[in-house]
Short mmCIF file of C-alpha atoms and ligand atoms in Angstrom, two decimals:
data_model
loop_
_atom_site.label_atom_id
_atom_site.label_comp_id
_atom_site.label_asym_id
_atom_site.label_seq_id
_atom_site.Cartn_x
_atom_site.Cartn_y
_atom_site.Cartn_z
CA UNK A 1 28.25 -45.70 -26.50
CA UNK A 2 25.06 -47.43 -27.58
CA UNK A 3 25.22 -47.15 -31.53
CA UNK A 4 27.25 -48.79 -34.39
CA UNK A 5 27.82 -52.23 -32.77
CA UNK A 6 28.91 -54.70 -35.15
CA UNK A 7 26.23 -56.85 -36.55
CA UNK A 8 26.53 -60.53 -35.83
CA UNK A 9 26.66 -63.60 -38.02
CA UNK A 10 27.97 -65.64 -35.07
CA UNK A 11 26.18 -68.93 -34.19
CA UNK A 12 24.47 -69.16 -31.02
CA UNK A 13 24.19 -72.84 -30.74
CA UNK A 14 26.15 -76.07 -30.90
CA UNK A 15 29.56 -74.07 -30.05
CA UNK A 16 31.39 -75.48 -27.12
CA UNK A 17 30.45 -73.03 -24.47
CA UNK A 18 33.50 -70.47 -23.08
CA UNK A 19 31.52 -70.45 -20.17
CA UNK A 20 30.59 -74.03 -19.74
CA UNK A 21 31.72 -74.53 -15.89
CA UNK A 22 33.07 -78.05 -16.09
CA UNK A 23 35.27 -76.84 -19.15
CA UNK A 24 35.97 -73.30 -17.39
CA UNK A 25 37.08 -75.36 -13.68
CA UNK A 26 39.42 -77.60 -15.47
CA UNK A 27 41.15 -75.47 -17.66
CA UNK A 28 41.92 -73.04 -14.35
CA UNK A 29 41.84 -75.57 -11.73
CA UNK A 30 45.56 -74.50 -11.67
CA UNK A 31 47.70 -71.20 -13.53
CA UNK A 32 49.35 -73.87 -15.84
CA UNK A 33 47.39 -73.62 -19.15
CA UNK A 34 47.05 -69.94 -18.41
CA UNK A 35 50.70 -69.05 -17.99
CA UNK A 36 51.79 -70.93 -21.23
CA UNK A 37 49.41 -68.54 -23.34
CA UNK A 38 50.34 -65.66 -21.04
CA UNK A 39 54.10 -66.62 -22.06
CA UNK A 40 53.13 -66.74 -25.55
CA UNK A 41 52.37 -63.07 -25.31
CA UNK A 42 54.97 -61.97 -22.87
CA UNK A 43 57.40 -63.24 -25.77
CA UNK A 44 56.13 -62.67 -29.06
CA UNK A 45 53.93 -59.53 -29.04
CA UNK A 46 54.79 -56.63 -31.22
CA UNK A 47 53.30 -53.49 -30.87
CA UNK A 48 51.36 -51.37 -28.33
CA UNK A 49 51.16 -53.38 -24.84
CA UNK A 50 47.88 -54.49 -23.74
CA UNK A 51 49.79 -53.03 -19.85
CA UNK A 52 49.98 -49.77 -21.58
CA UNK A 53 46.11 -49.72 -22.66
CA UNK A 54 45.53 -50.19 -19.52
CA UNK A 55 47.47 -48.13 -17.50
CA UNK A 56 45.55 -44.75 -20.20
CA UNK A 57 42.24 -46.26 -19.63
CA UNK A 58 42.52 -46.37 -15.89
CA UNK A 59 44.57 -43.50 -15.44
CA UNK A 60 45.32 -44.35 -11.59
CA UNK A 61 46.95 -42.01 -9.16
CA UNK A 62 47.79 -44.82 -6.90
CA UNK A 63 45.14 -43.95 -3.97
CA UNK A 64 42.08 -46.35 -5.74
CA UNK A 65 40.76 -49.19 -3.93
CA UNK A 66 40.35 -51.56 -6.80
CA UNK A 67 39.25 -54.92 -6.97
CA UNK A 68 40.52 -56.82 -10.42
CA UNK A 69 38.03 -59.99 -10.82
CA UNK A 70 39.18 -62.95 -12.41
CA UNK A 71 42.68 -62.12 -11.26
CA UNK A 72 44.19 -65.28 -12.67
CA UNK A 73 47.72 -65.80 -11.09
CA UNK A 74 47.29 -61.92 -10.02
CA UNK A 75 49.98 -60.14 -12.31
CA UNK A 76 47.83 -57.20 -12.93
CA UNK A 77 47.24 -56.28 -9.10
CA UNK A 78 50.73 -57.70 -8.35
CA UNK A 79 51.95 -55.42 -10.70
CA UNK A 80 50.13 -51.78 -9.13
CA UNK A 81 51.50 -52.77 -5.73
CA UNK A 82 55.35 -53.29 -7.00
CA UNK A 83 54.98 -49.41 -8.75
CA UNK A 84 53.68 -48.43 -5.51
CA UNK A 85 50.15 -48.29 -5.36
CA UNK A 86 48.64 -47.11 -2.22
CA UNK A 87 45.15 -48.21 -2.28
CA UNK A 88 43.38 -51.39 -1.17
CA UNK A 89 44.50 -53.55 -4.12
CA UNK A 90 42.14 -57.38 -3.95
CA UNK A 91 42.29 -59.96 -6.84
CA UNK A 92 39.17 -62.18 -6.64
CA UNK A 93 39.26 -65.86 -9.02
CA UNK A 94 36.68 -68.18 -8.85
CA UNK A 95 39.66 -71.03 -8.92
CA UNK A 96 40.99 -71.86 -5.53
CA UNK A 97 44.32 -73.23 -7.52
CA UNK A 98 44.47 -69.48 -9.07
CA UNK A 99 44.11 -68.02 -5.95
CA UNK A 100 46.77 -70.16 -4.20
CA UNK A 101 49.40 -69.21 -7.50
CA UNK A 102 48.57 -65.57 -6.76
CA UNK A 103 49.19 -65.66 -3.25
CA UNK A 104 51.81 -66.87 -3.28
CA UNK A 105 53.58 -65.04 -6.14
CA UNK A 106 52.02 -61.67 -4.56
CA UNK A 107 51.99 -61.15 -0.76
CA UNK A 108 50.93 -57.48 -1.10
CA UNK A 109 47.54 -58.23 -3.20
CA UNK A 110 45.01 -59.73 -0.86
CA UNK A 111 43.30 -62.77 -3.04
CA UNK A 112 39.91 -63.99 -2.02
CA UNK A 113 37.85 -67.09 -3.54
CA UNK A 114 35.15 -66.13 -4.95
CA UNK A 115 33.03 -65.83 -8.35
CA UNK A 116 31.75 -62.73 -10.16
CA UNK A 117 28.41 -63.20 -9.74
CA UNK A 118 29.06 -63.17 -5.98
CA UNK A 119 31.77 -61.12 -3.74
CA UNK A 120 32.04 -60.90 -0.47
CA UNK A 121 31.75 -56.67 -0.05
CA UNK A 122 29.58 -54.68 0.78
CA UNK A 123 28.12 -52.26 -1.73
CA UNK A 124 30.25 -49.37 -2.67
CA UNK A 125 33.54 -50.86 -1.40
CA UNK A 126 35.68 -49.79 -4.73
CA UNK A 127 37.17 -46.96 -6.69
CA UNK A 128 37.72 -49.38 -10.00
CA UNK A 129 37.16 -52.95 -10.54
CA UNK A 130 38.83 -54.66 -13.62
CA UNK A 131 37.42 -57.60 -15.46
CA UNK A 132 40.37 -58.52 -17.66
CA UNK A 133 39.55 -61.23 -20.35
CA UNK A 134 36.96 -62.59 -18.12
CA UNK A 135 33.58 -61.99 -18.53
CA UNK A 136 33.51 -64.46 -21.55
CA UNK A 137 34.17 -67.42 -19.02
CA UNK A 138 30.80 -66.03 -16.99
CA UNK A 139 27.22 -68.00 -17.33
CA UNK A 140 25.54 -64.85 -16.49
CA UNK A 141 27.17 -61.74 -17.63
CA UNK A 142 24.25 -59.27 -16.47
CA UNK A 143 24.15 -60.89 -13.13
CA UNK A 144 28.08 -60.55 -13.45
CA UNK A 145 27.70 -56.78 -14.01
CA UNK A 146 24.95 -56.12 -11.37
CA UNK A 147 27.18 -57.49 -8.98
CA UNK A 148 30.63 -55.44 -10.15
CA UNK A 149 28.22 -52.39 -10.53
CA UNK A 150 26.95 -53.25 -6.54
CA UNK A 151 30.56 -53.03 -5.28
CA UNK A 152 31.88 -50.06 -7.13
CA UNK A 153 31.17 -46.56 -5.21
CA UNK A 154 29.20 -44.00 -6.62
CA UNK A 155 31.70 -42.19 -9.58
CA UNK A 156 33.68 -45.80 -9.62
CA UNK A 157 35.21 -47.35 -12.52
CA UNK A 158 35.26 -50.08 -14.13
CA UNK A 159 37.27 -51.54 -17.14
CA UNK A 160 36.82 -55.04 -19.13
CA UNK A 161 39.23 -56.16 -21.50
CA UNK A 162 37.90 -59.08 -24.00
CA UNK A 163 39.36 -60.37 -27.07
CA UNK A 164 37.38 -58.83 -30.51
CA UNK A 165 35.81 -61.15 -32.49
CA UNK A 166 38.57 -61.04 -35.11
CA UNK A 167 40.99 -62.24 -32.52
CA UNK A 168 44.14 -64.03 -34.13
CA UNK A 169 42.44 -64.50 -37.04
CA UNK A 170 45.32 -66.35 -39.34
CA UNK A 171 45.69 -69.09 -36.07
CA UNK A 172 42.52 -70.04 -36.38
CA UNK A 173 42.29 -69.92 -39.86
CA UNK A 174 45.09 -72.41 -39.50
CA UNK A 175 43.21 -74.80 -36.92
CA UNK A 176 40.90 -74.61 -39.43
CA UNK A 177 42.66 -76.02 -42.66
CA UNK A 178 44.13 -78.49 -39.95
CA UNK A 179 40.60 -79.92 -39.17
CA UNK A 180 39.82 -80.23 -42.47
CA UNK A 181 43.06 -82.80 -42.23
CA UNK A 182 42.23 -83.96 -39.15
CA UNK A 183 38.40 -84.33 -38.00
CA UNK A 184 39.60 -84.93 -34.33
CA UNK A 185 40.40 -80.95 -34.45
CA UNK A 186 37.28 -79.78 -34.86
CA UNK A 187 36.04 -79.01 -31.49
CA UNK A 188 39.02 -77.00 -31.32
CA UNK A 189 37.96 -74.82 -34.13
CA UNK A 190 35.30 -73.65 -32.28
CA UNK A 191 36.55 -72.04 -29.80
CA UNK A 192 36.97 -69.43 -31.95
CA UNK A 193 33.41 -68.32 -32.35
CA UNK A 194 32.71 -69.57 -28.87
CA UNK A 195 35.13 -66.73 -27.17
CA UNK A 196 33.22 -63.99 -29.26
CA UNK A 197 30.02 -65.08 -29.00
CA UNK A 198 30.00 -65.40 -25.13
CA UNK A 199 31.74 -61.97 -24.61
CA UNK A 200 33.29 -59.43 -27.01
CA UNK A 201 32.74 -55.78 -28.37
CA UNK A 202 29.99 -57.87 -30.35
CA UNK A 203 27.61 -57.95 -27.02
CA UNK A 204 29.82 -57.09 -24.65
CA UNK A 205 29.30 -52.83 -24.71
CA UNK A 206 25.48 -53.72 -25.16
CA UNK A 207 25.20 -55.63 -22.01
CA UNK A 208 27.45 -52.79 -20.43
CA UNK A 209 25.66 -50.01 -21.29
CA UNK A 210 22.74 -51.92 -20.24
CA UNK A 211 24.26 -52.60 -16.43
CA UNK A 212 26.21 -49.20 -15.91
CA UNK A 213 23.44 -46.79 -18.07
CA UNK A 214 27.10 -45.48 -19.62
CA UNK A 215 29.74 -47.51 -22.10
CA UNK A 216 32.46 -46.80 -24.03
CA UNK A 217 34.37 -48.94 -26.40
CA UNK A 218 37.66 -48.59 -27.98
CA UNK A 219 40.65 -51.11 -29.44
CA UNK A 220 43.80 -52.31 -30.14
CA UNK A 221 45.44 -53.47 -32.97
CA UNK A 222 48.64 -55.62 -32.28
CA UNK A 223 50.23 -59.17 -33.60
CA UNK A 224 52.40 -61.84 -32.19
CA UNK A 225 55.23 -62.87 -34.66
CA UNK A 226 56.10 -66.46 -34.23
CA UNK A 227 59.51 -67.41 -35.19
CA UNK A 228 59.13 -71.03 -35.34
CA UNK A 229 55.80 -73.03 -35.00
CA UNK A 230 56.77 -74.55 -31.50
CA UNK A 231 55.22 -71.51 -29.37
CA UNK A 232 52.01 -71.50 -31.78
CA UNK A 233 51.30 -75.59 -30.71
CA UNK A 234 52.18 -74.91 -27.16
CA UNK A 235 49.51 -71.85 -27.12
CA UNK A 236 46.74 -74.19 -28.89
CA UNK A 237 47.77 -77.20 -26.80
CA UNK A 238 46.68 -75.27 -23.72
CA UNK A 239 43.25 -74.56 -24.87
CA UNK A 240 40.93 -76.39 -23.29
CA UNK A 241 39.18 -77.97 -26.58
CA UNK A 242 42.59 -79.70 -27.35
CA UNK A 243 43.20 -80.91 -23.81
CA UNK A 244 39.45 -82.54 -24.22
CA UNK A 245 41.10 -84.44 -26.62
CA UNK A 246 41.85 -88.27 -25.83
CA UNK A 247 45.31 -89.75 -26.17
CA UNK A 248 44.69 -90.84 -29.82
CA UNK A 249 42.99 -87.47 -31.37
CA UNK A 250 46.30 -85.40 -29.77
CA UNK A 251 48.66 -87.27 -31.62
CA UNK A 252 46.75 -87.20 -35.06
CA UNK A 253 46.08 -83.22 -33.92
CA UNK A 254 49.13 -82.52 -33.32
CA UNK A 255 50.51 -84.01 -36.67
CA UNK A 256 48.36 -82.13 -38.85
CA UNK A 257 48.94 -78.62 -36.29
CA UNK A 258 51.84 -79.10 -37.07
CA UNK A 259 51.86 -79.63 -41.04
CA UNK A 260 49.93 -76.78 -41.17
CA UNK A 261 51.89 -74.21 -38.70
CA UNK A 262 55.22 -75.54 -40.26
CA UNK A 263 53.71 -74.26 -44.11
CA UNK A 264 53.37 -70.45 -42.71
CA UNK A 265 56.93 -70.18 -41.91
CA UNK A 266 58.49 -70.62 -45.84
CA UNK A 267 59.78 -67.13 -45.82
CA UNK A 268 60.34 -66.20 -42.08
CA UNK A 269 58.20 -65.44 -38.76
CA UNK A 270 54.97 -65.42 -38.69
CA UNK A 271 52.96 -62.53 -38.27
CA UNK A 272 49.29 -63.34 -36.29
CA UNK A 273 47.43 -60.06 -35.41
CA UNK A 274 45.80 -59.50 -32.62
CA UNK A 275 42.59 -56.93 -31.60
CA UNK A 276 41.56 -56.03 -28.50
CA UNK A 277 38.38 -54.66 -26.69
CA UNK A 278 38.54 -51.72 -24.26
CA UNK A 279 34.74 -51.30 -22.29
CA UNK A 280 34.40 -49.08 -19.87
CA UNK A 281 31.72 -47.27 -17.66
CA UNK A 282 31.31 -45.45 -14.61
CA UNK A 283 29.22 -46.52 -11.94
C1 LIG B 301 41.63 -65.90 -19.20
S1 LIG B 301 41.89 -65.90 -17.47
C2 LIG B 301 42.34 -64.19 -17.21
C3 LIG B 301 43.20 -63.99 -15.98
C4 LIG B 301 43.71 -62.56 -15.80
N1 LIG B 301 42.62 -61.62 -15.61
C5 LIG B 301 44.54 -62.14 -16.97
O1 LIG B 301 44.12 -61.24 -17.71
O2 LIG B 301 45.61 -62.73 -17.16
C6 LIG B 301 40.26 -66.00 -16.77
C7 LIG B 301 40.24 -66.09 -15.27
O3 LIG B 301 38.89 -65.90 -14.84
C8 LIG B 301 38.58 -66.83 -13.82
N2 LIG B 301 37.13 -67.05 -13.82
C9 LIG B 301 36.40 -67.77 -14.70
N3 LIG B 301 35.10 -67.69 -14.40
C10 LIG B 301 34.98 -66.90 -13.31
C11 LIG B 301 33.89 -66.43 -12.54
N4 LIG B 301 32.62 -66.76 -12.83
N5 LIG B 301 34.16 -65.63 -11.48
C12 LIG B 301 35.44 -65.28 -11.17
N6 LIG B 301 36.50 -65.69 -11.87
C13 LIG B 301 36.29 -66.49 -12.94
C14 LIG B 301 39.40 -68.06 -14.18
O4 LIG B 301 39.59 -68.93 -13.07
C15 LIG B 301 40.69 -67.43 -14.70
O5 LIG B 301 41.62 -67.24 -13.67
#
């Protein structure tokens, strides 16, 4: 896959950087923020799973060693070894509170400390590695994928998942009318553009093809319907732009979230859709 990218219109600069590291370490020094949004999804998506998508892409018989970085609490590997994968299964997070969560929710994943740019195996050591809605946290993405490439044997796999750019567009669209309320919200608006612009299908199968000399991109179109504007604050409250916030700006934030969210529920649920990014390559 190396033609019909989307262009770009995204800004480069002045957008509060997904993959700043002080901003990336404290919004995963523990699984909290992370498990409220992973909630959000568990409960409100419609459509085709993102599990599913997966489980095509991948197309496991159960035998793969496969190394999932930026495993987060671990579901995903926690998850092969309960169906009964047979393989080597490791979860590596550059958090040492993620790791810990994992553990101990998953004693038959082995979890090890470490960051993407870095892991401790030797070269060819796995059948897949998985970079689930990572790789837009990463400073260096091509060091990233020299280092994922490094680890995978000959014929390996590998599989990141990334939000599109037009991710939830009508939530953002509301965070934006709420900012125009509420100035306080504004750094919160931008992590919108910051997401894409640090890694999506925008650059992301570009820098891919690039690493792997092979990429493929696909999607998938789903929604979450919220039936009240409760789980929609809690999702936004756990980003990390809001939690940047002080004391003041949060309450004034929250009032004018809130005005807005409550408007998009006059005749029901609300409906915010969702697309996601499939890249994959072989090594
Ligand atoms: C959005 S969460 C995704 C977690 C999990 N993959 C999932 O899909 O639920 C991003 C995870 O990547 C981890 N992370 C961020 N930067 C990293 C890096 N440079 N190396 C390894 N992990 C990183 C974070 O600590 C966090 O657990």
């Amino acid at each position: 896959m190396t033609a019909d990218l989307p262009p770009t219109d995204l800004p480069a600069a002045n957008l509060p950087a997904a993959n700043d590291p002080s901003r990336v370490a404290a919004q995963y020094a523990t699984d909290r923020h992370l498990q409220t949004r992973i909630r959000t999804h568990r409960l409100y998506s419609v459509g085709t799973e993102l599990e599913a998508d997966v489980d095509a892409l991948l197309a496991l018989d159960g035998s793969e060693a496969l190394l999932d970085v930026g495993s987060g609490p671990g579901h995903f590997p926690g998850r092969l070894h309960a169906a009964g994968h047979r393989g080597r299964l490791v979860g590596a997070d550059l958090s040492g509170g993620m790791v810990a969560a994992a553990r101990a929710s998953y004693g038959g994943v082995e979890f090890v400390q470490a960051g993407a740019d870095a892991l401790p195996f030797p070269d060819a050591s796995f059948d897949v590695l998985t970079a689930r809605h990572m790789l837009y946290h990463v400073p260096n993405v091509p060091a990233a994928l020299a280092e994922f490439r490094r680890v995978l044997k000959p014929g390996g796999h590998f599989l990141a998942t990334t939000n599109a750019a037009a991710y939830m567009p009508e939530l953002w669209d509301a965070v934006a009318e709420a900012a125009q309320l509420e100035g306080a919200l504004i750094p919160l608006t931008q992590t919108r553009g910051g997401v894409a612009a640090a890694f999506s299908e925008i650059n992301g199968g570009a820098w891919v093809q690039e690493a792997f000399g092979n990429a493929r991109l696909s999607f998938s179109d789903n929604a979450l319907v919220f039936p009240d504007p409760q789980p929609a604050l809690d999702y936004l409250e756990s980003d990390q732009e809001w939690l940047n916030l002080d004391q003041a700006q949060k309450i004034e934030g929250h009032r004018a979230l809130l005005q807005v969210l409550n408007s998009k529920f006059t005749s029901g649920p609300w409906r915010v859709s969702k697309k996601t990014a499939f890249i994959t390559a072989e090594r």
